[in-house]
Short mmCIF file of C-alpha atoms and ligand atoms in Angstrom, two decimals:
data_model
loop_
_atom_site.label_atom_id
_atom_site.label_comp_id
_atom_site.label_asym_id
_atom_site.label_seq_id
_atom_site.Cartn_x
_atom_site.Cartn_y
_atom_site.Cartn_z
CA MET A 596 70.68 15.74 99.05
CA SER A 597 70.85 19.41 100.05
CA GLN A 598 70.72 18.38 103.70
CA TYR A 599 73.14 18.07 106.57
CA PRO A 600 75.71 16.54 106.62
CA ALA A 601 76.24 16.85 102.86
CA LEU A 602 75.59 20.53 103.24
CA ARG A 603 77.57 22.40 105.89
CA LEU A 604 77.50 26.19 105.47
CA ARG A 605 80.31 26.46 108.01
CA ARG A 606 82.77 24.94 105.48
CA SER A 607 83.18 28.24 103.67
CA ARG A 608 83.65 30.07 106.98
CA ALA A 609 86.39 27.82 108.31
CA SER A 610 89.37 29.93 107.28
CA ALA A 611 90.14 33.59 106.72
CA TRP A 612 91.02 33.17 103.04
CA SER A 613 87.74 31.41 102.37
CA ARG A 614 85.71 34.01 104.25
CA ARG A 615 87.39 36.67 102.13
CA LEU A 616 86.68 34.70 98.97
CA HIS A 617 82.99 34.36 99.83
CA ALA A 618 82.37 37.93 100.95
CA GLU A 619 79.30 39.22 99.09
CA THR A 620 79.90 42.85 99.95
CA VAL A 621 83.02 45.00 99.95
CA LEU A 622 83.69 48.21 101.83
CA THR A 623 86.43 50.56 100.67
CA PRO A 624 87.40 54.17 101.41
CA ALA A 625 85.78 55.04 98.06
CA ASP A 626 82.39 54.32 99.65
CA LEU A 627 82.74 57.16 102.16
CA ILE A 628 81.66 60.79 102.28
CA TRP A 629 83.15 62.70 105.22
CA PRO A 630 80.95 65.43 106.78
CA VAL A 631 83.06 68.29 108.19
CA PHE A 632 82.15 71.46 110.08
CA VAL A 633 83.53 74.86 109.10
CA THR A 634 83.84 77.87 111.38
CA GLU A 635 85.30 81.38 111.31
CA GLY A 636 88.76 81.85 112.80
CA SER A 637 91.67 79.51 112.75
CA ALA A 638 91.40 77.59 116.02
CA GLU A 639 90.26 73.97 116.03
CA GLU A 640 87.00 73.78 118.02
CA PRO A 641 86.26 70.33 119.44
CA ILE A 642 82.53 69.52 119.58
CA ALA A 643 81.66 68.09 122.99
CA ALA A 644 78.62 66.18 121.76
CA LEU A 645 80.70 64.54 119.00
CA PRO A 646 83.89 63.34 120.70
CA GLY A 647 86.71 63.26 118.16
CA VAL A 648 84.99 65.71 115.76
CA SER A 649 85.92 69.40 115.53
CA ARG A 650 84.96 72.52 113.68
CA TRP A 651 87.75 73.85 111.51
CA GLY A 652 88.69 77.19 110.03
CA LEU A 653 89.44 77.48 106.32
CA GLN A 654 93.03 76.30 106.69
CA GLY A 655 91.93 73.33 108.78
CA ILE A 656 89.27 72.44 106.24
CA VAL A 657 91.83 72.41 103.46
CA GLU A 658 93.97 70.11 105.60
CA ARG A 659 90.97 67.79 106.06
CA ALA A 660 90.55 67.73 102.28
CA ARG A 661 94.20 66.73 101.89
CA GLU A 662 93.70 64.05 104.54
CA ALA A 663 90.65 62.76 102.65
CA ARG A 664 92.61 62.62 99.43
CA ASP A 665 95.50 60.77 101.09
CA LEU A 666 93.06 58.29 102.66
CA GLY A 667 91.19 57.63 99.42
CA ILE A 668 87.95 59.29 100.61
CA PRO A 669 86.38 60.76 97.45
CA CYS A 670 84.20 63.51 98.87
CA LEU A 671 83.69 65.92 101.79
CA ALA A 672 80.28 67.22 102.92
CA LEU A 673 80.51 70.76 104.29
CA PHE A 674 78.42 72.29 107.08
CA PRO A 675 78.94 75.84 108.35
CA ASN A 676 78.74 77.16 111.89
CA THR A 677 77.53 80.59 110.80
CA PRO A 678 78.42 83.37 113.28
CA HIS A 679 75.29 84.08 115.33
CA ALA A 680 75.35 87.78 114.44
CA LEU A 681 74.69 86.79 110.80
CA ARG A 682 71.66 84.60 111.54
CA THR A 683 68.37 86.22 110.63
CA GLU A 684 64.68 85.33 110.34
CA ASP A 685 65.06 84.85 106.59
CA GLY A 686 68.49 83.22 106.65
CA ARG A 687 69.74 85.57 103.96
CA GLU A 688 73.42 84.83 104.74
CA ALA A 689 72.81 81.52 102.93
CA VAL A 690 72.80 83.32 99.58
CA ASN A 691 75.80 85.54 100.24
CA PRO A 692 78.38 84.46 97.63
CA ASP A 693 81.12 85.24 100.12
CA ASN A 694 79.67 83.40 103.13
CA LEU A 695 81.71 80.94 105.16
CA MET A 696 80.43 78.00 103.12
CA CYS A 697 81.40 79.51 99.77
CA ARG A 698 84.83 80.53 101.05
CA ALA A 699 85.37 76.97 102.28
CA ILE A 700 84.29 75.52 98.93
CA ARG A 701 86.69 77.80 97.06
CA ALA A 702 89.56 77.10 99.46
CA ILE A 703 89.18 73.35 98.98
CA LYS A 704 88.71 73.53 95.23
CA ASP A 705 91.79 75.78 94.89
CA ALA A 706 94.04 73.57 96.98
CA VAL A 707 92.72 70.02 96.47
CA PRO A 708 90.52 70.06 93.37
CA GLU A 709 90.56 66.29 93.08
CA VAL A 710 88.41 65.89 96.19
CA GLY A 711 84.65 66.20 95.66
CA VAL A 712 82.73 68.83 97.62
CA LEU A 713 79.13 68.19 98.62
CA THR A 714 77.18 71.11 100.08
CA ASP A 715 74.07 71.14 102.23
CA VAL A 716 71.20 73.18 100.82
CA ALA A 717 68.97 74.27 103.73
CA LEU A 718 68.66 77.37 105.85
CA ASP A 719 69.07 76.01 109.38
CA PRO A 720 72.69 77.14 109.91
CA TYR A 721 71.66 80.65 108.82
CA THR A 722 68.30 81.32 110.50
CA SER A 723 67.75 82.87 113.91
CA HIS A 724 65.05 80.25 114.64
CA GLY A 725 67.00 77.17 113.53
CA HIS A 726 64.45 75.99 110.95
CA ASP A 727 65.48 74.87 107.47
CA GLY A 728 63.33 77.49 105.75
CA ILE A 729 61.34 80.69 105.99
CA VAL A 730 58.66 80.65 108.70
CA ASP A 731 55.37 82.51 108.82
CA GLY A 732 53.88 84.22 111.86
CA ALA A 733 52.64 80.91 113.22
CA GLY A 734 56.06 79.28 112.88
CA TYR A 735 55.07 77.20 109.83
CA VAL A 736 57.87 76.68 107.32
CA LEU A 737 56.64 78.09 104.01
CA ASN A 738 57.29 75.72 101.13
CA ASP A 739 57.47 77.82 97.99
CA GLU A 740 59.12 80.87 99.54
CA THR A 741 61.75 78.56 101.02
CA SER A 742 62.35 76.70 97.75
CA ALA A 743 63.04 79.99 95.98
CA VAL A 744 65.77 80.86 98.49
CA LEU A 745 67.18 77.34 98.41
CA THR A 746 67.49 77.55 94.64
CA GLU A 747 69.52 80.72 95.01
CA GLN A 748 71.60 79.08 97.73
CA ALA A 749 72.36 76.11 95.49
CA LEU A 750 73.39 78.46 92.66
CA VAL A 751 75.74 80.39 94.93
CA GLN A 752 77.31 77.14 96.10
CA ALA A 753 77.67 75.85 92.54
CA ALA A 754 79.28 79.12 91.46
CA ALA A 755 81.79 78.75 94.32
CA GLY A 756 82.70 75.29 92.99
CA ALA A 757 80.42 72.78 94.73
CA ASP A 758 80.39 69.44 92.90
CA ILE A 759 77.23 68.05 94.49
CA VAL A 760 74.46 70.16 95.99
CA ALA A 761 72.41 68.27 98.54
CA PRO A 762 69.05 69.76 99.52
CA SER A 763 68.34 68.55 103.05
CA ASP A 764 65.28 70.68 103.70
CA MET A 765 62.40 68.40 102.55
CA MET A 766 60.45 71.15 100.77
CA ASP A 767 58.22 69.91 97.94
CA GLY A 768 59.40 70.68 94.42
CA ARG A 769 62.79 72.11 95.23
CA VAL A 770 64.84 69.51 93.37
CA GLY A 771 63.22 70.42 90.04
CA GLN A 772 63.67 74.12 90.66
CA ILE A 773 67.32 73.70 91.61
CA ARG A 774 67.96 71.49 88.55
CA SER A 775 66.41 74.06 86.20
CA ALA A 776 68.40 76.89 87.74
CA LEU A 777 71.67 74.93 87.54
CA GLU A 778 71.02 74.14 83.86
CA ALA A 779 70.09 77.74 83.07
CA ASN A 780 73.31 78.96 84.65
CA GLY A 781 75.68 76.57 82.93
CA HIS A 782 76.24 74.24 85.88
CA VAL A 783 75.26 71.21 83.85
CA ASN A 784 77.67 68.87 85.63
CA VAL A 785 76.82 69.88 89.17
CA GLN A 786 75.05 66.89 90.69
CA ILE A 787 72.05 66.89 92.99
CA MET A 788 72.01 64.39 95.81
CA ALA A 789 68.52 64.73 97.25
CA TYR A 790 67.95 64.09 100.91
CA ALA A 791 64.86 62.31 99.62
CA ALA A 792 63.78 60.36 102.67
CA LYS A 793 64.80 62.45 105.62
CA TYR A 794 63.03 61.66 108.86
CA ALA A 795 62.18 63.94 111.78
CA SER A 796 64.65 62.17 114.01
CA ALA A 797 65.97 62.35 117.55
CA PHE A 798 69.40 61.37 116.19
CA TYR A 799 70.34 64.88 114.96
CA GLY A 800 71.06 66.46 118.36
CA PRO A 801 74.88 66.59 118.24
CA PHE A 802 74.79 68.01 114.69
CA ARG A 803 72.63 70.89 115.87
CA ASP A 804 75.27 71.63 118.51
CA ALA A 805 77.95 71.48 115.83
CA VAL A 806 76.26 74.07 113.60
CA GLY A 807 75.06 76.09 116.59
CA SER A 808 71.33 75.72 115.95
CA ARG A 809 70.21 73.51 118.83
CA GLY A 810 69.61 76.36 121.28
CA LEU A 811 67.83 78.41 118.61
CA LEU A 812 65.40 75.81 117.31
CA LYS A 813 61.80 76.52 118.18
CA GLY A 814 59.63 73.44 118.12
CA ASP A 815 60.44 70.48 115.91
CA LYS A 816 60.73 69.78 112.18
CA LYS A 817 57.77 67.41 111.86
CA THR A 818 55.86 69.55 109.35
CA TYR A 819 58.58 68.99 106.76
CA GLN A 820 60.73 66.01 107.75
CA MET A 821 59.14 62.56 107.55
CA ASP A 822 57.35 60.56 110.21
CA PRO A 823 59.49 57.58 111.30
CA ALA A 824 56.32 55.46 110.99
CA ASN A 825 56.32 55.75 107.21
CA ALA A 826 57.98 53.73 104.45
CA GLU A 827 55.62 53.98 101.46
CA GLU A 828 55.86 57.72 101.73
CA ALA A 829 59.66 57.44 101.43
CA LEU A 830 59.22 55.67 98.10
CA ARG A 831 56.97 58.49 96.90
CA GLU A 832 59.52 61.08 98.00
CA VAL A 833 62.27 59.24 96.14
CA ALA A 834 60.14 58.88 92.99
CA LEU A 835 59.41 62.60 92.95
CA ASP A 836 63.00 63.68 93.53
CA LEU A 837 64.21 61.37 90.75
CA ALA A 838 61.53 62.67 88.39
CA GLU A 839 62.64 66.22 89.19
CA GLY A 840 66.24 65.43 88.27
CA ALA A 841 68.04 64.12 91.35
CA ASP A 842 71.22 62.25 90.35
CA SER A 843 71.22 60.27 93.57
CA VAL A 844 69.07 60.00 96.65
CA MET A 845 69.76 59.79 100.33
CA VAL A 846 68.10 58.11 103.28
CA LYS A 847 68.66 59.69 106.68
CA PRO A 848 69.28 58.71 109.48
CA GLY A 849 71.13 55.54 108.58
CA LEU A 850 71.15 52.37 110.59
CA PRO A 851 67.58 52.56 111.98
CA TYR A 852 66.34 53.07 108.38
CA LEU A 853 68.15 50.29 106.49
CA ASP A 854 64.75 48.86 105.54
CA ILE A 855 64.13 52.11 103.64
CA VAL A 856 67.53 51.86 101.94
CA ALA A 857 66.81 48.31 100.82
CA ARG A 858 63.32 49.15 99.56
CA VAL A 859 64.49 52.24 97.69
CA LYS A 860 67.36 50.32 96.10
CA SER A 861 65.18 47.48 94.90
CA ALA A 862 62.35 49.72 93.72
CA PHE A 863 64.43 52.26 91.77
CA GLU A 864 67.91 50.81 91.05
CA VAL A 865 69.57 54.20 91.36
CA PRO A 866 72.51 55.38 93.49
CA VAL A 867 71.32 55.41 97.11
CA PHE A 868 73.33 56.98 99.90
CA ALA A 869 72.70 56.88 103.63
CA TYR A 870 73.74 59.35 106.29
CA GLN A 871 75.00 57.74 109.48
CA VAL A 872 74.09 60.82 111.47
CA SER A 873 75.59 62.56 114.46
CA GLY A 874 73.53 60.71 117.07
CA GLU A 875 74.56 57.39 115.56
CA TYR A 876 78.21 58.44 115.70
CA ALA A 877 77.76 59.56 119.31
CA MET A 878 76.15 56.22 120.25
CA ILE A 879 79.12 54.27 118.88
CA GLU A 880 81.54 56.56 120.70
CA ALA A 881 79.55 56.25 123.94
CA ALA A 882 79.46 52.47 123.63
CA ALA A 883 83.21 52.38 123.04
CA ALA A 884 83.87 54.74 125.94
CA VAL A 885 82.14 52.47 128.45
CA GLY A 886 83.63 49.30 127.00
CA ALA A 887 80.30 48.05 125.64
CA GLY A 888 81.84 47.45 122.23
CA ASP A 889 85.04 47.86 120.28
CA ARG A 890 85.03 51.17 118.39
CA GLU A 891 86.84 49.94 115.29
CA ALA A 892 84.76 46.79 114.97
CA LEU A 893 81.51 48.72 115.49
CA VAL A 894 82.48 51.26 112.84
CA LEU A 895 83.40 48.67 110.22
CA GLU A 896 80.40 46.45 110.94
CA THR A 897 77.89 49.30 110.71
CA LEU A 898 79.42 50.64 107.50
CA MET A 899 79.38 47.17 105.96
CA ALA A 900 75.71 46.89 106.90
CA PHE A 901 74.96 50.00 104.82
CA LYS A 902 76.72 48.48 101.82
CA ARG A 903 74.92 45.15 102.26
CA ALA A 904 71.57 46.94 102.39
CA GLY A 905 72.28 48.46 98.98
CA CYS A 906 74.03 51.76 99.62
CA THR A 907 76.34 53.17 96.99
CA GLY A 908 78.05 55.15 99.73
CA VAL A 909 77.70 56.43 103.27
CA LEU A 910 78.11 59.82 104.91
CA THR A 911 79.85 59.18 108.20
CA TYR A 912 81.87 61.16 110.75
CA HIS A 913 83.92 57.98 111.15
CA ALA A 914 85.13 58.25 107.54
CA PRO A 915 88.80 58.98 108.32
CA LEU A 916 88.97 56.23 110.96
CA ALA A 917 87.25 53.75 108.67
CA ALA A 918 89.48 54.65 105.73
CA ARG A 919 92.55 54.14 107.90
CA LEU A 920 91.27 50.77 109.08
CA LEU A 921 90.54 49.75 105.53
CA GLY A 922 94.17 50.44 104.76
CA ALA A 923 93.98 53.09 102.06
C1 LIG B 1209 69.88 70.32 108.24
C2 LIG B 1209 70.64 69.07 108.43
C3 LIG B 1209 70.59 68.30 109.59
C4 LIG B 1209 71.52 67.27 109.41
C5 LIG B 1209 72.10 67.43 108.14
N1 LIG B 1209 71.53 68.55 107.54
C6 LIG B 1209 69.86 68.49 110.85
C7 LIG B 1209 68.43 68.66 110.88
O1 LIG B 1209 67.71 68.35 109.93
O2 LIG B 1209 67.96 69.16 111.91
C8 LIG B 1209 71.81 66.23 110.44
C9 LIG B 1209 73.08 65.49 110.32
C10 LIG B 1209 73.51 64.78 111.54
O3 LIG B 1209 72.79 64.66 112.56
O4 LIG B 1209 74.64 64.28 111.52
N2 LIG B 1209 69.25 70.63 107.13
#
């Protein structure tokens, strides 16, 4: 009986109301986290590698937070373009309580406290070599020395008002250390979103331009970020970060790693986020620019794909466009 012609799956697709009624997945502005770049000064600085994305000074960042609020986007992710004169071997500017990042957090929390602020915990925007941690003489990123600095960095960000600290460095053991330090310092409600499965990816190029680390980076990040060949290892990374106290986990990059999202979601049943990274954004923009696809349709389809795969939310530079399209 469950055969054609009794069964025609096209029946439910025949009209718009019915397609809406049968939709298994919904996408709303509340699913979006908007990554924004902060810089010194007050001029808007367009980023050539990310058409449509700019770095903003503190005033501009506050305006972006207001825009997010008005569009129904719950949270901003902040990334600093640290002045090059302040970048050192050890990245010590990362733990300066008055650094650009902390001033941006405070400015947003003073003006628009109802918008969540997520901060990146890693040293790459602060080091003279562009790596996420402290390197030894051979250029190897030292795990435990780096984790100690990252813990301090997370504390400084939490003290400035960060709502979610997001370690993106892939050191072993840092989530537990950050959680203990947050608890010991009274930041019991500051969340940790662990970049749990972060791959050594070719899709980060435009981001490195945006935070000014591309030209500085020596070598690659393969000794700490994951091999794109691996999936089981991602599950181990997620298990460890959860055991250490992560409130949510992230998979990064996004679209090429939806299999990882789906496996993590089904294995752990915890909040899973994905980062549709700079290179993915740039690919959509490039496709739209040459007429290979419609920008708005590509943006909404890719974001829906993240939700369908099991994401609780998505970090995307297209957040304001998507929120507008979704009619906040
Ligand atoms: C650095 C960091 C990176 C991104 C977010 N945090 C780059 C890297 O690991 O080299 C990439 C985001 C993007 O490409 O949009 N810790």
